[in-house]
Coordinates of C-alpha atoms and ligand atoms in Angstrom, one line a residue:
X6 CA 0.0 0.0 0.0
X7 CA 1.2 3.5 -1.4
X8 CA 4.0 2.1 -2.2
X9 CA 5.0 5.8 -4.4
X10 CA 5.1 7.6 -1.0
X11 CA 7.2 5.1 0.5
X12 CA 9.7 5.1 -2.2
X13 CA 10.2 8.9 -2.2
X14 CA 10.6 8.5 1.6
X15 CA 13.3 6.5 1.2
X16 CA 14.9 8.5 -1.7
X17 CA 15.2 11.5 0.5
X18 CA 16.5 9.3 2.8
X19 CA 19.4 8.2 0.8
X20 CA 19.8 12.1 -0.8
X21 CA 20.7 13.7 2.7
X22 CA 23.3 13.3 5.1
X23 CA 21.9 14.6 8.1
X24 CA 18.2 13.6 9.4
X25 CA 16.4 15.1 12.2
X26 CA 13.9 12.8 13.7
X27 CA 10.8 14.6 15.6
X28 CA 7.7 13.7 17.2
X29 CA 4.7 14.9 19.2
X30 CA 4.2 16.9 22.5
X31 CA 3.6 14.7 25.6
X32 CA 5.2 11.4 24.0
X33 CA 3.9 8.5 24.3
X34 CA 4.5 5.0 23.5
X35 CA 3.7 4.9 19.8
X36 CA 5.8 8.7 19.3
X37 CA 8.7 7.6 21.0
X38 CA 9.3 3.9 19.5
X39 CA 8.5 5.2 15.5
X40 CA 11.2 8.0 16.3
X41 CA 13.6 5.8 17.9
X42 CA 13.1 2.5 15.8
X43 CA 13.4 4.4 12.7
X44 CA 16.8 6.0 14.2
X45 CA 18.3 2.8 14.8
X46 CA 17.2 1.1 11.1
X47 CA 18.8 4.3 9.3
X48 CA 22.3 4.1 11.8
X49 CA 22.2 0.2 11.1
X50 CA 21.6 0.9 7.3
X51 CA 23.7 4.2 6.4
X52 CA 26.0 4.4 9.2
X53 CA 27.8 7.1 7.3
X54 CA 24.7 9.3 7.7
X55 CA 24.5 11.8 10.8
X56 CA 20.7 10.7 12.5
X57 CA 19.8 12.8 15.4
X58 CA 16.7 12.7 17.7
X59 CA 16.6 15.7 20.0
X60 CA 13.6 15.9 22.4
X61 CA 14.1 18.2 25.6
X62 CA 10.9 16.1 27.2
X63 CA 11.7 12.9 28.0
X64 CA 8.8 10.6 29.6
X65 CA 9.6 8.7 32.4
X66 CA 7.3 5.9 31.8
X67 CA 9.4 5.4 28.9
X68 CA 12.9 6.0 29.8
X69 CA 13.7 2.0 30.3
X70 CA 13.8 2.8 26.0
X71 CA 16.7 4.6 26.9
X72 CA 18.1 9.0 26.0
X73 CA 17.6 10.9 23.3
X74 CA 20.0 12.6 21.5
X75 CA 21.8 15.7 23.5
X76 CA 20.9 19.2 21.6
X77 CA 22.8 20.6 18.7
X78 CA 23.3 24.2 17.2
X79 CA 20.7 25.1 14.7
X80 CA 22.7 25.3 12.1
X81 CA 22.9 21.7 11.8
X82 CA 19.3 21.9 11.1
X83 CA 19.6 23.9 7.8
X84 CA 20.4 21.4 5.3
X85 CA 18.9 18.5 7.0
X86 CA 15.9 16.4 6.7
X87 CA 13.5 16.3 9.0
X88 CA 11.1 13.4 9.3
X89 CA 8.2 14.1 11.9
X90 CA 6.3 10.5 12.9
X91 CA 2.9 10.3 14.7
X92 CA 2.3 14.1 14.8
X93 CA -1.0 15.4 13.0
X94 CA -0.4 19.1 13.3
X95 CA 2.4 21.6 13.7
X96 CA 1.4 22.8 16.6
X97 CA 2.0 19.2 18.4
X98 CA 5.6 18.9 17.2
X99 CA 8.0 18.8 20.4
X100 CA 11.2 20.1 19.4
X101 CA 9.9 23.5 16.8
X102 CA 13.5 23.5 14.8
X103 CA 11.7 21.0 12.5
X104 CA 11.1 24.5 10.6
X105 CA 15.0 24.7 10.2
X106 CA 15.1 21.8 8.1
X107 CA 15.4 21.6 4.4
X108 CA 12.7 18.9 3.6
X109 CA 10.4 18.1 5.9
X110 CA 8.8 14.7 5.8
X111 CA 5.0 13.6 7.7
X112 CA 4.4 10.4 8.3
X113 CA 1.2 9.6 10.5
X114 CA -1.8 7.8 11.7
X115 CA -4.0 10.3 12.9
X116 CA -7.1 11.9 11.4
X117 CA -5.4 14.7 9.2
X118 CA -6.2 18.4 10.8
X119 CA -3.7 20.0 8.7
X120 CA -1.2 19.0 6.0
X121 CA 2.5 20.1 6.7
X122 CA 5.6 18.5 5.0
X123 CA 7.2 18.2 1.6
X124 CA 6.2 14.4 1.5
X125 CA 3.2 13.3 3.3
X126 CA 2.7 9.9 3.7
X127 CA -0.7 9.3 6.4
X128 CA -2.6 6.0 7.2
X129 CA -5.5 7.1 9.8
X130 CA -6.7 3.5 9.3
X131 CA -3.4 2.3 10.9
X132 CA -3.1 1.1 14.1
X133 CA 0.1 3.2 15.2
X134 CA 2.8 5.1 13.7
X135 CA 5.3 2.0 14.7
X136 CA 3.0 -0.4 12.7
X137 CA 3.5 2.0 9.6
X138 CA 7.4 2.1 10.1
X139 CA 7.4 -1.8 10.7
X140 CA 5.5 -1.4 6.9
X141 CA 8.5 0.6 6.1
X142 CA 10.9 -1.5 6.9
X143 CA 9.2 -4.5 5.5
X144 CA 8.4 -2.5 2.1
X145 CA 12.6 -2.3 1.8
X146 CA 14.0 -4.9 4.0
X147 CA 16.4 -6.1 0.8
X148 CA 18.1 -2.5 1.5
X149 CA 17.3 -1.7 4.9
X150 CA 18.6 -3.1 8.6
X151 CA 17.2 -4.1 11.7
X152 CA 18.2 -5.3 14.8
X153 CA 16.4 -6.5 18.2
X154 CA 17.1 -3.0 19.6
X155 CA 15.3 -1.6 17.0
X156 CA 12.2 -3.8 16.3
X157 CA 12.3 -3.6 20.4
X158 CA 11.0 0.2 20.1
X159 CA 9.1 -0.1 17.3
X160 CA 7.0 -2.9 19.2
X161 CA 6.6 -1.1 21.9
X162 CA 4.9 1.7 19.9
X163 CA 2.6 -1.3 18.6
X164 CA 1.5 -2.9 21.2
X165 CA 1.0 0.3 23.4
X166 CA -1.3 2.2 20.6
X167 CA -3.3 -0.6 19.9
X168 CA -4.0 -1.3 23.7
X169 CA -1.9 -4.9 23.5
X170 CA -3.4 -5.4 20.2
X171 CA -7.1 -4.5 21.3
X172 CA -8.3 -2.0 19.1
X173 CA -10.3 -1.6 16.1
X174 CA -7.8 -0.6 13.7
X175 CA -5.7 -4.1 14.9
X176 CA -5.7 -6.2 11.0
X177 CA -3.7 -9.0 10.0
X178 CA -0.9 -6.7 8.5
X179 CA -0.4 -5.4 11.6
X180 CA 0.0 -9.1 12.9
X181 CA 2.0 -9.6 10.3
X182 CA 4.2 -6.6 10.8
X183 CA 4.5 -7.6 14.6
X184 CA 5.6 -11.0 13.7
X185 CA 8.5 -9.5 11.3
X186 CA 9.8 -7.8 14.6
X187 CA 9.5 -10.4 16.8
X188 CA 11.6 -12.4 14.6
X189 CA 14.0 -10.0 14.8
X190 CA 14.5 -11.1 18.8
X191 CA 12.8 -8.9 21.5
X192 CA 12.9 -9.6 24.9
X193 CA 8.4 -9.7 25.2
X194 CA 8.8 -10.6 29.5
X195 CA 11.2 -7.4 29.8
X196 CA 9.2 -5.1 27.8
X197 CA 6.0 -6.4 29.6
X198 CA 7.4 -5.8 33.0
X199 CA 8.3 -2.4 31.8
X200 CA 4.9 -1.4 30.7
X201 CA 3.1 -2.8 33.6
X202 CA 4.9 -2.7 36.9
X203 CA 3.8 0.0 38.8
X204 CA 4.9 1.1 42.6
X205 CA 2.5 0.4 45.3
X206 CA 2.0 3.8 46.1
X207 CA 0.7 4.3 42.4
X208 CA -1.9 1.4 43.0
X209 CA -3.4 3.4 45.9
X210 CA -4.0 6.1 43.8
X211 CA -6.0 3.9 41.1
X212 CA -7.7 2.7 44.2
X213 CA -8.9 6.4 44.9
X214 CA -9.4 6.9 41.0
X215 CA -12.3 3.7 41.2
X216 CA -13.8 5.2 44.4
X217 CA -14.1 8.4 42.3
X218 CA -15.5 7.4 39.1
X219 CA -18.7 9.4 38.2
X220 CA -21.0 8.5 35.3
X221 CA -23.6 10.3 33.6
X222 CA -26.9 9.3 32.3
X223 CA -26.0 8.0 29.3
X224 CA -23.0 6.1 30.3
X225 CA -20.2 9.0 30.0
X226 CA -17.7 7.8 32.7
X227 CA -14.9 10.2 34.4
X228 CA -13.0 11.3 37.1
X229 CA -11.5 14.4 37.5
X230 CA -8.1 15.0 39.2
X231 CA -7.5 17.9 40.9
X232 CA -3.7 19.7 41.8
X233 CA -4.6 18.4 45.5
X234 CA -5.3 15.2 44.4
X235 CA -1.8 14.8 43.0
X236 CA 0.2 16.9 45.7
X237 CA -1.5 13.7 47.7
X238 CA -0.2 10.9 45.8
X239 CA 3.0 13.1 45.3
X240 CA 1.9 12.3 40.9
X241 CA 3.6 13.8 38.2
X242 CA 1.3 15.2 35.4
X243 CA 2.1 11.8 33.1
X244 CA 1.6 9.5 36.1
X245 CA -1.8 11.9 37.1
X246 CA -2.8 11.3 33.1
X247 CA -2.4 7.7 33.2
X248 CA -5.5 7.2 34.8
X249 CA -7.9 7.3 32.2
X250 CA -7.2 3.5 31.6
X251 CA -8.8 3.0 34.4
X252 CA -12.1 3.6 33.7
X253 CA -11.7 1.8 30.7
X254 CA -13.8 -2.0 31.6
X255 CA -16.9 -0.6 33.2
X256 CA -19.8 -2.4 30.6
X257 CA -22.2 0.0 28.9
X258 CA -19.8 3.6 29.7
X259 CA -18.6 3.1 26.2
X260 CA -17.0 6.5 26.6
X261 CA -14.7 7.8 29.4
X262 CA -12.5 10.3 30.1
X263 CA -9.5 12.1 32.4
X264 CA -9.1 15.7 33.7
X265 CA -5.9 16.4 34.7
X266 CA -5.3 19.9 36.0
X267 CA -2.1 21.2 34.5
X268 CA -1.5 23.8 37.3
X269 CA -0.6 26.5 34.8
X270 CA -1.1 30.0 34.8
X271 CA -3.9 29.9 32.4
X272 CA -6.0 27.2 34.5
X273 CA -5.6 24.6 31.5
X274 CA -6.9 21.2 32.0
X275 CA -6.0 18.1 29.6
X276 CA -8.9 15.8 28.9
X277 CA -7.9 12.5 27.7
X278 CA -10.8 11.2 26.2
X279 CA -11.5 7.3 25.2
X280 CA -14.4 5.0 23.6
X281 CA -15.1 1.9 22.0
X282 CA -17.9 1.6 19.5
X283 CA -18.7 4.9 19.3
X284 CA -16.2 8.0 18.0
X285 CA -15.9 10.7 20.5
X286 CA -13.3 12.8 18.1
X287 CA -15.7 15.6 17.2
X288 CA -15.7 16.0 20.9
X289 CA -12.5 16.7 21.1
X290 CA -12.2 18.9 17.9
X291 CA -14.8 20.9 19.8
X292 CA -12.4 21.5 22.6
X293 CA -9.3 22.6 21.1
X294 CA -7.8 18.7 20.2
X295 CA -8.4 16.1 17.9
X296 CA -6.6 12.4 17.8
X297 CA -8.2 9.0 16.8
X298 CA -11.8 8.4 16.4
X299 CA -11.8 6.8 20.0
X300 CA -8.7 7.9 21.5
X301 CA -8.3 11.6 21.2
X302 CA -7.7 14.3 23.9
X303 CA -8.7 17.9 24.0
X304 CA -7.7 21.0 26.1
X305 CA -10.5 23.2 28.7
X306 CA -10.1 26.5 30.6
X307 CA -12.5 25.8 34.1
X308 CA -14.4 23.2 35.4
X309 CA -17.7 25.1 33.9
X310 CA -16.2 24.0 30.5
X311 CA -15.1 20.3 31.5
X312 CA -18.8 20.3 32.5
X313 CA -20.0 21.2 29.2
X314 CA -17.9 18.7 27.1
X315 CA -19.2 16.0 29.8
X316 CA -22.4 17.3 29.1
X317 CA -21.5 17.2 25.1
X318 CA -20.6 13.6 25.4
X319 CA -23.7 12.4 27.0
X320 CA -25.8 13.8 24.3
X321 CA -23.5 12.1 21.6
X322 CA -24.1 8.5 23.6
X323 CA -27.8 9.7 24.1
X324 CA -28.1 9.5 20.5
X325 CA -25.7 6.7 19.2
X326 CA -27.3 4.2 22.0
X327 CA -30.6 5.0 20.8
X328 CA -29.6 4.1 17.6
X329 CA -27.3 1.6 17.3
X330 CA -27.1 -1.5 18.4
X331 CA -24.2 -4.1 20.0
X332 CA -22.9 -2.0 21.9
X333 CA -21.5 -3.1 25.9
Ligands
AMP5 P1 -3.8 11.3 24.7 O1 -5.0 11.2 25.5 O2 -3.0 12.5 25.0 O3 -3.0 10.0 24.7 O4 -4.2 11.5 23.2 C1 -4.8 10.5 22.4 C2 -4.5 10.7 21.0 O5 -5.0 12.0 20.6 C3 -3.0 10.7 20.7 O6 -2.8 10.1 19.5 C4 -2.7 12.2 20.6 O7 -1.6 12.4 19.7 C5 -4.0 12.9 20.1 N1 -4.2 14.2 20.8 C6 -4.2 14.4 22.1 N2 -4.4 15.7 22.4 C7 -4.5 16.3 21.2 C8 -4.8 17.7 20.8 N3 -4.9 18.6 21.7 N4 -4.8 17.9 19.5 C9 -4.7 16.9 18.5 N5 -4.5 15.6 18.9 C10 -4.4 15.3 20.2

């Protein structure tokens, strides 16, 4: 599939010397193993090539993947590509000298809000950005190398987008891409442990985040996490985010959501929203986001506006329920 993109992708490749890597704001899983896989294929393939990854915000639920790249001058930038992964509009990109580069190059999964790039090459219907550079590698793997470091990150951007291989957009190609990875030797038990393992403390907060749950009418479910709440379970912002999984198995809430108080000046509060059967992304476009048909986030200003979307999101499961049907 699109097999023209791919090849001018890997032409540019081969025409520059220096590549910038970027990705989104907030890295996840998915961000961070596409940047960081791809790194590793292009070093293994042209090691003559200069490959930098530069990201001042590291995550700390992924740091077991290991540092980024140290910054450089911009000028280094200047006549360089730059290859953004998993990042649907400019405004999301981490690291802003992407705009220093020479070519710029989008490769993503999300529902398209803008078009940036010299070369764009998006598949919303994929299930992650990894799964497309897994598709990458495959397309070329007569020219292009891979090791178990490599397919290590990449697979962690697959099975942490698709929720272990849960979600709707999960096909037999991206089986198939997983497999080509796992034969390339990963260590599934230490990657597992990784992902899972949490400290105890962390459990009691999930504890407080069940005892907390609210729903609405309609079966919108959601908890809302306060700056007190995570000065009392001593949470970063990731580790306060990370609780929207939570609310993830309650049967007939077929949407839920998070909001996390930033604690900035303008009062900004992230709402990760999440859904199965239904899409919730219009909800989010409303609200200063976008993402995935059921995994999207969005941005509000005061709990008078969290209300609303809440509010919003009932009326949208109102309506779906009422007329759909095989739903749970
Ligand atoms: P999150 O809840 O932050 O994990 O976001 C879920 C998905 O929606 C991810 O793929 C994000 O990249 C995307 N997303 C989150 N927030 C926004 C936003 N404000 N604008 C556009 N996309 C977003």
């Amino acid at each position: 599939m699109n097999r023209e993109v791919k090849e001018l992708i890997l032409e540019k490749i081969k025409q520059y010397n220096r590549i910038f890597l970027f990705r989104h704001v907030r890295n996840d899983g998915d961000c961070v193993g596409a940047t960081k896989g791809l790194k590793r294929i292009l070093q293994l393939t042209f090691p003559q090539k200069e490959v930098y990854l530069i990201d001042e915000n590291p995550s700390d639920y992924l740091k077991f993947l290991g540092p980024d790249d140290e910054a450089v001058c911009d000028d280094l930038y200047r006549d360089a590509l730059g290859i953004v992964i998993d990042t649907a509009s400019e405004a999301r990109i981490s690291n802003k000298n992407y705009k220093l580069c020479k070519e710029v190059i989008k490769i993503d999964h999300h529902i398209p809000l803008e078009n940036y790039g010299d070369v764009i090459w998006v598949e919303e219907e994929r299930s992650s950005a990894c799964e497309m550079i897994a598709d990458f590698y495959r397309t070329f793997s007569d020219e292009l190398k891979i090791d178990s470091e490599a397919a290590t990150y990449i697979y962690t951007g697959m099975v942490t987008d698709s929720g272990r291989f849960k979600y709707e957009g999960v096909t037999g190609e991206t089986m198939r891409n997983a497999a080509v990875l796992l034969d390339a030797g990963i260590n599934t038990e230490w990657l597992y442990a990784n992902l899972y393992l949490d400290e105890l403390g962390y459990l009691k907060f999930k504890a407080e985040v069940y005892n907390r749950i609210q729903i609405t009418e309609n079966g919108v479910a959601y908890i809302y996490i306060d700056k007190a709440m995570q000065e009392k379970f001593s949470l970063s912002l990731e580790e306060a985010s990370a609780c929207v999984s939570s609310l993830d198995s309650i049967r007939g809430a077929i949407c839920w959501m998070a909001f996390i108080e930033n604690g900035d000046a303008e009062g900004s509060i992230r709402v990760r929203l999440r859904s199965r059967f239904v899409h919730v992304n219009p909800i989010a476009e409303k609200y200063h986001g976008g993402g995935h048909a059921c995994a999207c986030g969005a941005t509000v200003y005061s709990r008078e506006e969290a209300n609303a979307l809440i509010k919003d999101a009932d009326a949208l499961l109102k309506e779906y329920k009422e007329t759909h049907e095989g739903w749970l």
